[in-house]
Coordinates of C-alpha atoms in Angstrom, one line a residue:
M1 CA 37.1 15.0 35.3
S2 CA 33.9 16.1 33.6
E3 CA 30.7 15.8 35.6
V4 CA 27.1 16.0 34.8
R5 CA 24.7 17.7 37.2
S6 CA 21.0 17.6 37.0
K7 CA 19.6 20.7 35.4
R8 CA 17.3 23.0 37.4
L9 CA 13.7 21.9 36.8
F10 CA 11.8 23.9 34.2
D11 CA 9.3 24.5 37.0
D12 CA 8.2 22.6 40.1
R13 CA 5.3 20.9 38.5
L14 CA 5.1 17.1 38.8
I15 CA 5.0 15.2 35.5
G16 CA 1.3 14.4 36.0
Q17 CA 0.5 18.1 36.2
V18 CA 2.7 18.8 33.2
L19 CA 0.7 16.2 31.2
K20 CA -2.5 17.7 32.4
D21 CA -1.5 21.2 31.4
M22 CA -0.5 19.8 28.0
G23 CA -4.2 18.8 27.6
V24 CA -3.5 15.0 27.3
L25 CA -4.4 13.8 30.8
S26 CA -7.3 14.3 33.2
E27 CA -7.4 14.6 36.9
A28 CA -9.2 11.3 37.2
E29 CA -6.5 9.6 35.2
I30 CA -3.8 11.1 37.4
T31 CA -5.6 9.8 40.5
G32 CA -6.0 6.3 39.0
A33 CA -2.3 6.1 38.0
L34 CA -1.2 7.3 41.5
R35 CA -3.4 4.6 43.1
A36 CA -1.8 2.0 40.8
Q37 CA 1.7 3.3 41.6
Q38 CA 1.0 2.9 45.4
E39 CA -0.2 -0.6 44.9
K40 CA 2.3 -2.0 42.5
G41 CA 5.2 0.5 42.3
G42 CA 6.9 1.6 39.1
R43 CA 7.4 4.8 37.3
F44 CA 4.5 7.1 37.0
G45 CA 5.0 7.8 33.3
E46 CA 5.2 4.0 32.5
I47 CA 2.0 3.4 34.4
L48 CA 0.2 6.0 32.4
V49 CA 1.4 4.6 29.1
G50 CA 0.5 1.1 30.2
Q51 CA -3.0 2.2 31.0
G52 CA -3.3 3.8 27.6
A53 CA -3.9 7.3 29.2
V54 CA -1.0 8.9 27.3
S55 CA 1.6 7.9 24.6
Q56 CA 5.3 7.5 25.0
R57 CA 5.8 10.7 23.0
D58 CA 3.6 12.6 25.5
V59 CA 5.6 11.4 28.5
A60 CA 9.0 12.1 26.8
L61 CA 7.8 15.6 25.8
A62 CA 6.6 16.2 29.4
L63 CA 9.9 15.1 30.8
S64 CA 11.7 17.5 28.5
Y65 CA 9.5 20.4 29.7
Q66 CA 10.0 19.3 33.3
F67 CA 13.8 19.0 33.2
G68 CA 14.4 21.8 30.7
M69 CA 16.0 19.5 28.1
E70 CA 15.8 19.3 24.4
F71 CA 13.3 16.8 23.0
V72 CA 14.7 14.8 20.1
E73 CA 12.0 13.1 18.0
E74 CA 14.1 12.0 15.0
F75 CA 17.8 11.9 13.9
D76 CA 19.9 11.4 10.8
K77 CA 21.5 8.0 11.0
S78 CA 24.4 9.2 8.9
Q79 CA 25.4 11.6 11.7
L80 CA 25.6 8.9 14.4
D81 CA 29.1 8.3 15.7
P82 CA 29.6 4.5 16.0
N83 CA 32.8 5.1 18.0
L84 CA 30.8 6.5 20.9
V85 CA 29.4 3.0 21.8
E86 CA 32.8 1.3 21.9
P87 CA 33.3 1.7 25.7
F88 CA 30.2 -0.3 26.8
S89 CA 28.0 -3.2 25.7
L90 CA 24.6 -2.9 24.0
A91 CA 23.0 -4.7 26.9
F92 CA 24.3 -2.0 29.3
A93 CA 23.0 0.8 27.2
K94 CA 19.5 -0.8 26.8
Q95 CA 19.4 -1.5 30.6
H96 CA 19.9 2.1 31.5
G97 CA 17.9 3.6 28.6
F98 CA 20.5 5.8 26.8
A99 CA 22.2 6.2 23.4
P100 CA 25.1 8.5 22.7
L101 CA 24.4 10.2 19.4
Y102 CA 27.2 12.4 18.2
R103 CA 29.5 15.2 19.4
R104 CA 28.3 18.8 19.3
R105 CA 30.3 21.9 20.3
G106 CA 32.8 19.7 22.2
K107 CA 30.2 17.8 24.1
V108 CA 28.7 14.3 23.6
V109 CA 24.9 14.4 22.9
V110 CA 23.3 11.5 24.8
A111 CA 19.6 10.6 24.3
L112 CA 17.8 9.5 27.5
I113 CA 14.5 7.8 28.2
D114 CA 14.7 8.9 31.9
P115 CA 16.4 12.3 32.6
T116 CA 17.1 11.3 36.2
Q117 CA 19.9 8.9 35.2
V118 CA 22.5 11.4 36.5
A119 CA 24.9 8.6 37.7
V120 CA 25.1 7.0 34.3
L121 CA 25.7 10.4 32.6
N122 CA 28.6 11.0 35.1
D123 CA 30.1 7.6 34.1
L124 CA 29.8 8.5 30.4
A125 CA 31.5 11.8 31.1
S126 CA 34.4 10.0 32.7
L127 CA 34.7 7.5 29.8
Y128 CA 34.6 10.2 27.1
G129 CA 36.6 12.8 29.0
A130 CA 34.2 15.4 27.8
G131 CA 31.0 17.2 28.8
I132 CA 27.6 15.5 28.3
E133 CA 24.6 17.2 26.7
P134 CA 21.6 15.1 27.7
V135 CA 18.4 15.2 25.5
V136 CA 15.1 13.4 26.0
A137 CA 13.9 10.8 23.5
M138 CA 11.4 8.0 23.2
L139 CA 12.4 4.4 23.8
D140 CA 12.0 3.4 20.1
L141 CA 14.4 6.2 19.0
V142 CA 17.0 5.2 21.6
L143 CA 16.9 1.5 20.5
S144 CA 17.0 2.5 16.8
A145 CA 20.1 4.6 17.4
L146 CA 21.9 1.9 19.4
N147 CA 21.2 -0.8 16.9
A148 CA 22.3 1.4 14.0
Q149 CA 25.6 2.3 15.8
Y150 CA 26.4 -1.3 16.8
D151 CA 25.5 -2.6 13.4
R152 CA 28.0 -0.2 11.8
R153 CA 30.7 -0.8 14.4
T154 CA 30.6 -4.6 14.2
G155 CA 30.1 -4.9 10.4
A156 CA 31.3 -8.1 8.7
Q157 CA 34.2 -6.5 7.0
E158 CA 35.6 -5.1 10.3
V159 CA 35.2 -8.6 11.9
M160 CA 37.2 -10.0 9.1
G161 CA 40.0 -7.7 10.1
D162 CA 40.0 -9.2 13.6
I163 CA 39.9 -12.7 12.2
E164 CA 43.0 -12.2 10.1
G165 CA 45.1 -11.7 13.2
S166 CA 43.6 -14.6 15.2
E167 CA 45.0 -18.0 15.9
D168 CA 43.6 -21.5 16.5
L169 CA 40.2 -20.7 14.9
G170 CA 39.4 -24.3 14.1
S171 CA 38.3 -25.1 17.7
L172 CA 36.3 -21.9 18.3
A173 CA 33.0 -23.1 16.9
H174 CA 33.1 -26.3 19.0
D175 CA 33.3 -24.4 22.3
L176 CA 29.9 -22.7 21.9
E177 CA 26.6 -23.1 23.6
E178 CA 23.2 -22.3 22.2
S179 CA 22.0 -18.9 23.1
T180 CA 18.6 -17.2 22.6
K181 CA 20.0 -13.7 23.3
D182 CA 19.7 -10.9 20.8
L183 CA 22.7 -11.4 18.5
L184 CA 23.6 -7.8 18.8
E185 CA 23.9 -8.2 22.6
E186 CA 26.4 -11.1 22.4
D187 CA 29.4 -10.3 24.4
D188 CA 31.4 -13.3 23.3
E189 CA 34.4 -11.9 21.3
A190 CA 35.3 -15.2 19.5
P191 CA 35.9 -14.0 16.0
I192 CA 34.1 -16.7 14.2
I193 CA 31.0 -16.1 16.3
R194 CA 31.2 -12.4 15.7
L195 CA 31.6 -13.0 11.9
V196 CA 28.5 -15.3 11.7
N197 CA 26.4 -13.0 13.9
S198 CA 27.4 -10.0 11.7
I199 CA 26.5 -11.8 8.5
L200 CA 23.1 -12.6 9.9
A201 CA 22.5 -9.1 11.3
Q202 CA 23.5 -7.5 8.0
A203 CA 21.2 -9.8 6.0
V204 CA 18.3 -8.9 8.3
K205 CA 19.1 -5.2 8.0
E206 CA 19.2 -5.4 4.2
K207 CA 16.0 -7.4 4.1
A208 CA 17.6 -10.3 2.3
S209 CA 15.5 -13.4 1.8
D210 CA 18.4 -15.9 1.7
I211 CA 22.1 -16.2 2.6
H212 CA 24.3 -18.4 0.4
I213 CA 27.6 -19.6 1.9
E214 CA 29.5 -21.5 -0.8
P215 CA 33.0 -23.0 -0.6
F216 CA 35.2 -22.8 -3.7
E217 CA 38.8 -23.8 -4.4
R218 CA 40.4 -20.7 -3.1
G219 CA 37.8 -19.2 -0.7
I220 CA 34.2 -18.9 0.6
S221 CA 31.7 -16.7 -1.1
V222 CA 28.9 -15.2 1.0
R223 CA 26.0 -13.9 -1.1
F224 CA 22.6 -12.4 -0.2
R225 CA 19.5 -12.8 -2.2
K226 CA 17.8 -9.5 -2.1
D227 CA 14.6 -8.8 -4.2
G228 CA 15.1 -12.1 -5.9
V229 CA 18.7 -11.3 -7.1
L230 CA 22.0 -12.7 -5.6
H231 CA 24.7 -10.2 -4.6
E232 CA 28.1 -11.1 -3.2
V233 CA 28.8 -9.3 0.1
L234 CA 31.9 -11.0 1.4
N235 CA 34.8 -13.3 0.4
V236 CA 36.2 -15.3 3.3
P237 CA 39.6 -17.1 3.4
K238 CA 39.5 -20.8 2.7
R239 CA 41.1 -21.7 6.0
L240 CA 38.0 -20.5 7.9
Q241 CA 35.7 -22.8 6.1
S242 CA 35.5 -25.5 8.7
S243 CA 34.9 -23.1 11.6
I244 CA 32.1 -21.2 9.8
T245 CA 30.4 -24.3 8.7
S246 CA 30.6 -25.9 12.2
R247 CA 29.3 -22.8 13.9
I248 CA 26.2 -22.5 11.6
K249 CA 25.5 -26.3 11.9
I250 CA 25.7 -26.1 15.7
M251 CA 23.2 -23.2 15.6
G252 CA 20.9 -25.3 13.5
T253 CA 21.4 -28.4 15.8
L254 CA 22.8 -30.4 12.9
N255 CA 25.5 -33.2 13.0
I256 CA 28.8 -31.4 12.5
A257 CA 30.6 -34.7 11.9
E258 CA 28.3 -35.6 8.9
K259 CA 29.7 -34.0 5.8
R260 CA 28.7 -36.5 3.1
R261 CA 24.9 -36.1 3.2
P262 CA 22.4 -33.2 2.9
Q263 CA 21.0 -31.9 6.2
D264 CA 18.1 -29.6 7.1
G265 CA 17.8 -27.6 10.3
R266 CA 16.2 -24.6 11.9
I267 CA 17.7 -21.6 13.7
R268 CA 15.6 -19.3 15.9
I269 CA 17.3 -16.0 16.8
R270 CA 16.7 -12.4 17.8
I271 CA 18.4 -9.7 15.9
A272 CA 17.9 -6.0 16.9
G273 CA 14.8 -7.1 18.9
R274 CA 13.2 -8.9 16.0
D275 CA 12.4 -12.6 16.0
V276 CA 13.8 -14.3 12.9
D277 CA 13.3 -18.0 12.0
I278 CA 16.0 -19.4 9.7
R279 CA 15.6 -22.5 7.6
L280 CA 19.1 -24.1 7.1
S281 CA 20.0 -26.4 4.3
T282 CA 23.4 -28.0 3.7
I283 CA 24.6 -30.1 0.8
P284 CA 28.0 -31.7 0.1
I285 CA 29.7 -30.2 -3.0
A286 CA 33.2 -30.5 -4.6
F287 CA 35.0 -28.1 -2.2
G288 CA 33.0 -28.7 1.1
E289 CA 29.5 -28.0 2.2
S290 CA 27.2 -25.4 0.6
L291 CA 24.9 -23.7 3.2
V292 CA 21.7 -21.8 2.4
L293 CA 19.9 -20.0 5.1
R294 CA 16.3 -18.7 4.3
L295 CA 15.3 -15.8 6.6
L296 CA 11.7 -15.7 7.8
D297 CA 11.1 -12.5 9.8
K298 CA 8.4 -13.3 12.3
T299 CA 7.6 -9.6 12.7
T300 CA 6.8 -9.1 9.0
T301 CA 3.3 -7.9 8.5
V302 CA 1.3 -9.9 5.9
L303 CA 0.1 -7.5 3.2
D304 CA -3.3 -7.4 1.6
L305 CA -3.8 -8.5 -2.0
E306 CA -3.6 -5.0 -3.4
D307 CA -0.3 -4.3 -1.6
L308 CA 1.1 -7.4 -3.3
G309 CA 0.4 -5.9 -6.7
M310 CA -3.0 -7.2 -7.6
A311 CA -5.5 -4.6 -8.7
G312 CA -8.4 -3.9 -11.0
D313 CA -10.6 -6.7 -12.4
D314 CA -8.3 -9.5 -11.1
R315 CA -8.5 -8.1 -7.6
N316 CA -12.3 -8.0 -7.7
K317 CA -12.4 -11.6 -9.0
V318 CA -10.1 -12.9 -6.3
D319 CA -12.1 -11.1 -3.6
Y320 CA -15.3 -12.8 -4.9
L321 CA -13.6 -16.3 -5.0
I322 CA -12.1 -16.2 -1.5
H323 CA -15.5 -15.4 -0.1
R324 CA -17.1 -18.4 -1.7
P325 CA -18.3 -21.1 0.7
H326 CA -16.5 -24.1 -0.9
G327 CA -14.2 -25.0 -3.8
I328 CA -10.5 -25.1 -4.4
I329 CA -8.3 -22.1 -5.2
L330 CA -4.8 -22.9 -6.4
V331 CA -1.7 -20.6 -6.7
T332 CA 1.1 -21.8 -8.9
G333 CA 4.6 -20.7 -9.7
P334 CA 8.3 -21.6 -9.0
T335 CA 9.9 -21.6 -5.6
G336 CA 10.3 -18.0 -4.3
S337 CA 7.6 -16.5 -6.4
G338 CA 5.5 -15.4 -3.4
K339 CA 2.8 -18.1 -3.5
T340 CA 2.6 -18.5 0.3
T341 CA 2.4 -14.7 0.9
T342 CA -0.5 -14.5 -1.5
L343 CA -2.3 -17.3 0.3
Y344 CA -1.7 -15.6 3.6
A345 CA -3.1 -12.4 2.3
G346 CA -6.2 -14.2 1.1
L347 CA -6.6 -15.9 4.5
T348 CA -6.1 -12.5 6.3
A349 CA -8.9 -11.0 4.1
I350 CA -11.5 -13.6 5.1
N351 CA -10.3 -14.2 8.7
S352 CA -13.1 -13.5 11.2
P353 CA -14.3 -15.0 14.5
D354 CA -17.1 -16.8 12.7
K355 CA -14.7 -18.9 10.5
K356 CA -12.6 -21.8 11.6
I357 CA -9.4 -21.7 9.5
L358 CA -6.8 -24.5 9.6
T359 CA -3.4 -24.6 7.7
I360 CA -0.8 -27.4 7.2
E361 CA 2.5 -25.9 6.1
D362 CA 6.1 -26.8 5.5
P363 CA 7.2 -24.8 7.5
V364 CA 4.8 -22.3 9.2
E365 CA 6.4 -19.1 7.9
Y366 CA 4.4 -16.5 9.7
Q367 CA 2.0 -16.7 12.6
L368 CA -1.5 -15.4 11.8
T369 CA -3.7 -14.4 14.7
G370 CA -6.9 -16.3 14.8
I371 CA -5.8 -19.0 12.5
N372 CA -4.8 -22.6 13.5
Q373 CA -1.5 -23.4 11.9
M374 CA 0.2 -26.8 11.8
Q375 CA 3.6 -27.9 10.5
V376 CA 4.6 -30.9 8.5
N377 CA 6.7 -33.4 10.4
P378 CA 7.5 -36.5 8.3
K379 CA 9.4 -38.1 11.2
I380 CA 6.1 -38.7 13.0
D381 CA 4.1 -39.2 9.8
V382 CA 2.5 -35.7 9.9
T383 CA 2.3 -35.2 6.1
F384 CA 0.1 -32.9 4.0
S385 CA -2.3 -35.8 3.3
S386 CA -2.5 -37.2 6.9
A387 CA -3.0 -33.7 8.3
L388 CA -5.6 -32.9 5.7
R389 CA -7.5 -36.0 6.6
A390 CA -7.4 -35.1 10.3
F391 CA -8.5 -31.5 9.5
L392 CA -11.9 -32.8 8.2
R393 CA -12.7 -34.0 11.7
Q394 CA -12.1 -30.5 13.1
D395 CA -15.1 -28.9 11.5
P396 CA -13.2 -26.2 9.6
D397 CA -14.6 -23.6 7.2
V398 CA -11.4 -22.9 5.4
I399 CA -8.3 -25.1 4.9
L400 CA -4.9 -24.2 3.5
V401 CA -2.6 -27.0 2.3
G402 CA 0.9 -25.7 1.8
E403 CA 1.5 -27.7 -1.3
I404 CA -0.2 -30.4 -3.4
R405 CA 2.5 -33.0 -4.2
D406 CA 0.8 -36.3 -4.8
K407 CA -2.5 -37.9 -5.8
E408 CA -3.6 -38.7 -2.2
T409 CA -3.3 -35.1 -1.1
V410 CA -5.2 -33.7 -4.1
E411 CA -8.0 -36.3 -3.8
I412 CA -8.5 -35.4 -0.1
A413 CA -8.5 -31.7 -1.0
I414 CA -11.1 -32.3 -3.7
Q415 CA -13.2 -34.4 -1.2
A416 CA -13.0 -31.5 1.3
S417 CA -14.2 -29.0 -1.3
L418 CA -17.1 -31.2 -2.4
T419 CA -18.2 -31.5 1.2
G420 CA -18.5 -27.8 1.8
H421 CA -15.0 -26.5 2.6
L422 CA -13.0 -23.7 0.9
V423 CA -9.5 -25.0 0.2
F424 CA -6.4 -23.0 -0.7
S425 CA -3.2 -24.7 -1.9
T426 CA -0.2 -24.4 -4.2
V427 CA 1.1 -26.4 -7.2
H428 CA 4.4 -26.2 -9.0
T429 CA 3.6 -25.4 -12.6
N430 CA 4.8 -22.7 -14.9
D431 CA 1.5 -21.2 -15.8
A432 CA -2.2 -21.4 -14.8
P433 CA -3.5 -23.7 -17.7
S434 CA -0.7 -26.2 -17.1
T435 CA -2.1 -26.9 -13.6
F436 CA -5.0 -28.9 -14.9
T437 CA -2.8 -31.3 -16.9
R438 CA -0.5 -31.6 -13.9
L439 CA -3.4 -32.7 -11.7
T440 CA -4.5 -35.1 -14.4
D441 CA -1.0 -36.5 -14.6
M442 CA -1.1 -37.2 -10.9
G443 CA -3.9 -39.7 -11.6
V444 CA -6.9 -37.6 -10.6
E445 CA -10.1 -38.0 -12.6
P446 CA -10.9 -35.0 -14.8
F447 CA -14.5 -34.8 -13.6
L448 CA -13.3 -34.4 -10.0
I449 CA -10.9 -31.5 -11.0
A450 CA -13.6 -29.8 -13.1
S451 CA -16.2 -29.9 -10.3
S452 CA -14.0 -28.7 -7.5
V453 CA -11.3 -26.2 -8.8
M454 CA -12.7 -22.7 -9.0
A455 CA -9.6 -20.8 -10.1
V456 CA -5.9 -21.1 -10.7
M457 CA -3.6 -18.1 -10.3
A458 CA 0.0 -18.2 -11.6
Q459 CA 2.4 -15.5 -10.3
R460 CA 5.9 -14.1 -10.5
L461 CA 7.7 -11.4 -8.6
V462 CA 9.3 -8.4 -10.3
R463 CA 11.5 -5.8 -8.8
V464 CA 10.0 -2.4 -8.3
L465 CA 11.8 0.6 -9.7
C466 CA 13.3 3.0 -7.2
K467 CA 11.1 6.1 -7.2
S468 CA 14.0 8.3 -6.2
C469 CA 16.1 7.6 -9.4
R470 CA 14.0 6.0 -12.1
Q471 CA 14.2 7.8 -15.4
P472 CA 11.5 8.2 -18.1
V473 CA 12.4 7.1 -21.7
E474 CA 10.4 6.7 -24.9
A475 CA 9.8 2.9 -25.5
S476 CA 11.1 1.6 -28.8
P477 CA 8.8 -0.4 -31.2
L478 CA 10.8 -3.5 -30.4
Q479 CA 10.2 -3.1 -26.7
L480 CA 6.5 -2.6 -27.1
R481 CA 6.3 -5.7 -29.3
Q482 CA 8.1 -7.7 -26.6
L483 CA 5.3 -6.6 -24.2
G484 CA 2.7 -7.7 -26.7
I485 CA 1.7 -4.1 -27.7
T486 CA 1.3 -4.1 -31.5
D487 CA -1.2 -1.3 -32.2
G488 CA 1.5 1.2 -33.2
R489 CA 1.1 3.6 -30.3
S490 CA 3.9 5.2 -28.4
A491 CA 4.5 5.0 -24.7
T492 CA 6.8 6.4 -22.0
I493 CA 8.4 3.8 -19.7
F494 CA 10.9 4.0 -16.9
V495 CA 14.4 2.5 -16.6
P496 CA 16.6 2.0 -13.5
K497 CA 19.5 4.3 -12.8
G498 CA 20.8 3.7 -9.2
C499 CA 21.1 6.0 -6.2
P500 CA 22.0 5.7 -2.5
D501 CA 18.3 5.0 -1.6
C502 CA 18.4 1.8 -3.6
S503 CA 22.1 0.9 -2.9
G504 CA 22.8 1.6 -6.6
T505 CA 20.6 -1.2 -8.0
G506 CA 17.8 1.0 -9.4
Y507 CA 15.2 -1.1 -7.6
A508 CA 13.6 -1.1 -4.2
G509 CA 11.2 -4.0 -3.2
R510 CA 9.1 -6.4 -5.3
K511 CA 5.6 -6.7 -6.5
G512 CA 3.6 -9.6 -8.0
I513 CA 2.4 -10.1 -11.6
F514 CA -0.5 -12.4 -11.9
E515 CA -2.3 -14.7 -14.4
L516 CA -5.8 -15.5 -13.0
L517 CA -7.7 -18.4 -14.8
V518 CA -11.2 -18.6 -13.5
V519 CA -12.9 -21.9 -14.3
T520 CA -15.8 -21.0 -16.6
D521 CA -18.2 -23.5 -18.1
S522 CA -16.1 -23.5 -21.3
V523 CA -12.9 -24.2 -19.4
R524 CA -14.7 -26.9 -17.4
D525 CA -15.8 -28.7 -20.6
L526 CA -12.2 -28.7 -21.8
V527 CA -10.9 -30.1 -18.5
M528 CA -13.5 -32.9 -18.7
A529 CA -12.3 -33.7 -22.3
K530 CA -8.7 -33.9 -21.1
A531 CA -7.7 -30.9 -23.3
N532 CA -4.0 -29.9 -23.3
A533 CA -2.6 -26.7 -21.8
S534 CA -2.6 -24.8 -25.1
E535 CA -6.3 -25.4 -25.7
L536 CA -7.1 -24.4 -22.1
R537 CA -5.0 -21.2 -22.5
R538 CA -6.8 -20.2 -25.8
Q539 CA -10.2 -20.6 -24.1
A540 CA -9.1 -18.8 -21.0
L541 CA -7.9 -15.8 -23.1
K542 CA -11.3 -15.7 -24.8
D543 CA -12.9 -15.7 -21.4
G544 CA -10.9 -12.6 -20.4
M545 CA -7.7 -14.0 -18.7
T546 CA -4.7 -11.7 -18.5
T547 CA -1.4 -13.5 -19.0
L548 CA 1.7 -13.0 -16.8
R549 CA 3.3 -11.0 -19.5
G550 CA 0.2 -9.0 -20.1
D551 CA 0.0 -8.0 -16.4
G552 CA 3.7 -7.3 -16.5
A553 CA 3.1 -4.9 -19.5
R554 CA 0.5 -3.0 -17.5
K555 CA 2.9 -2.6 -14.6
V556 CA 5.7 -1.4 -17.0
L557 CA 3.4 1.2 -18.6
S558 CA 2.4 2.4 -15.1
G559 CA 6.0 3.0 -14.2
L560 CA 6.1 0.3 -11.5
T561 CA 8.8 -1.9 -13.0
S562 CA 11.1 -2.2 -16.1
I563 CA 10.8 -4.2 -19.3
E564 CA 13.9 -6.1 -18.4
E565 CA 12.3 -7.4 -15.2
V566 CA 9.1 -8.6 -17.0
L567 CA 11.1 -10.3 -19.7
R568 CA 13.3 -12.0 -17.1
V569 CA 10.4 -13.8 -15.3
T570 CA 7.9 -14.4 -18.1
Q571 CA 7.7 -16.2 -21.5
D572 CA 6.5 -14.9 -24.8
D573 CA 2.7 -15.6 -24.9
T574 CA 2.8 -16.4 -28.6
M575 CA 5.1 -19.3 -27.8
L576 CA 2.6 -20.9 -25.4
I577 CA -0.4 -21.1 -27.7

């Protein structure tokens, strides 16, 4: 039997002295940490990190000096051996702070947070029947290695192999209880549970926005929407349909016996230490129930407006508008075009202690620090209009209304803007000029719209070309005409190719393209005269508005995206005038 013995110390210095000699800790900080350790207990290094005296990296590096071990600061995920985590659970590894990485020269390299865990290393040596080479690493690196290994070991395709040999699957989903544990720490080996958990974990890992589980005549298709495009990732046998549907409906607290009506639910889970909120929708179709799960990662950082793709003159105009004391700013576009993210970025830009900001959303997608967020709940009559009416009694400076759907909501929003509030909201129209006719069609008086709305911004999302594999080509005259460039010049553009970095798609991530219509005096006169969308568009273009396709053309010429992406999400401007 192999055994691990604690190595001889690098020297006899205590860790505090090592950190002091490294130049990152003072004698006074050592004394303060020792006093805290005597009063409350705990590890000396953890106390120092908690007090902000040193970083986790400093402590890990000091431990490596103290114990004469290698310090590992990064690793290549492709070298990790997922078979090394098979003998134990993820919860056990996290509890003891270790991650087996790979085999090297006949030994198993194990990353440790605490080099004094000799007993655990001895156990691992017995499990592997091999020598152990301990190295020191930070907590984040250990957790990253563990999650990567377990993700590869319990992938959905491997779980499918287990399911094919299982029996009595129909009752598995009904024997479950709700769990708030990290899905990657679930020890329940029921194949259906493992399959659903693996689908969710893989979707989060791939940064998918939606999961579509669709039953057909001969099987079940599982597709992920990634960067706005659906990709099939799994085909499940038809006989598992009932169990998968029941499992997901139980997670979303839906009625599993009701299969004839649409249902909506919510699932809150943790995957790899990340809080994920899932909006679940089911509808009955010809071959069963279609399930769509929208993933909302609670740890996602809201970007600023420039990160979203807005730059130049439009960025300066928006920055001016969102700092105005009152008025209405509307963002328009189809579902999934990034309207909410843009509004969040605007709120984040103006969020400060001297502003009271209230939002009413359906649902609250991301929590914003310092902003009061409220969720629509029709069951108790908490609607956009009722909440907006209540907001006016809360003395707000800025109000966000998730969506303007009816005359009552838009009238209260206009009243709020006219009484000194800045109002953000969204409307479902295809372009910015059409928004004014949409509001008029709701029954709102044109003079109220003209006096309150400051700007309307339409937007779409386009996929960003992968910088690792995009290829430059000379644009043809036809391609330039499609982008609205008719001056006869030549231009170099980029096209997608596909590589391992972008999973062969040629694209990585998405950015916005924008059409910002600022309400000038000329536009205001046309709104008052009930002009149609074409007339408003012509005037806005005279006033300097850049169309969606025009902004897309700028991003194509800058190498950010491809012509195909812009043509996919925009209309020919000449057809709209």
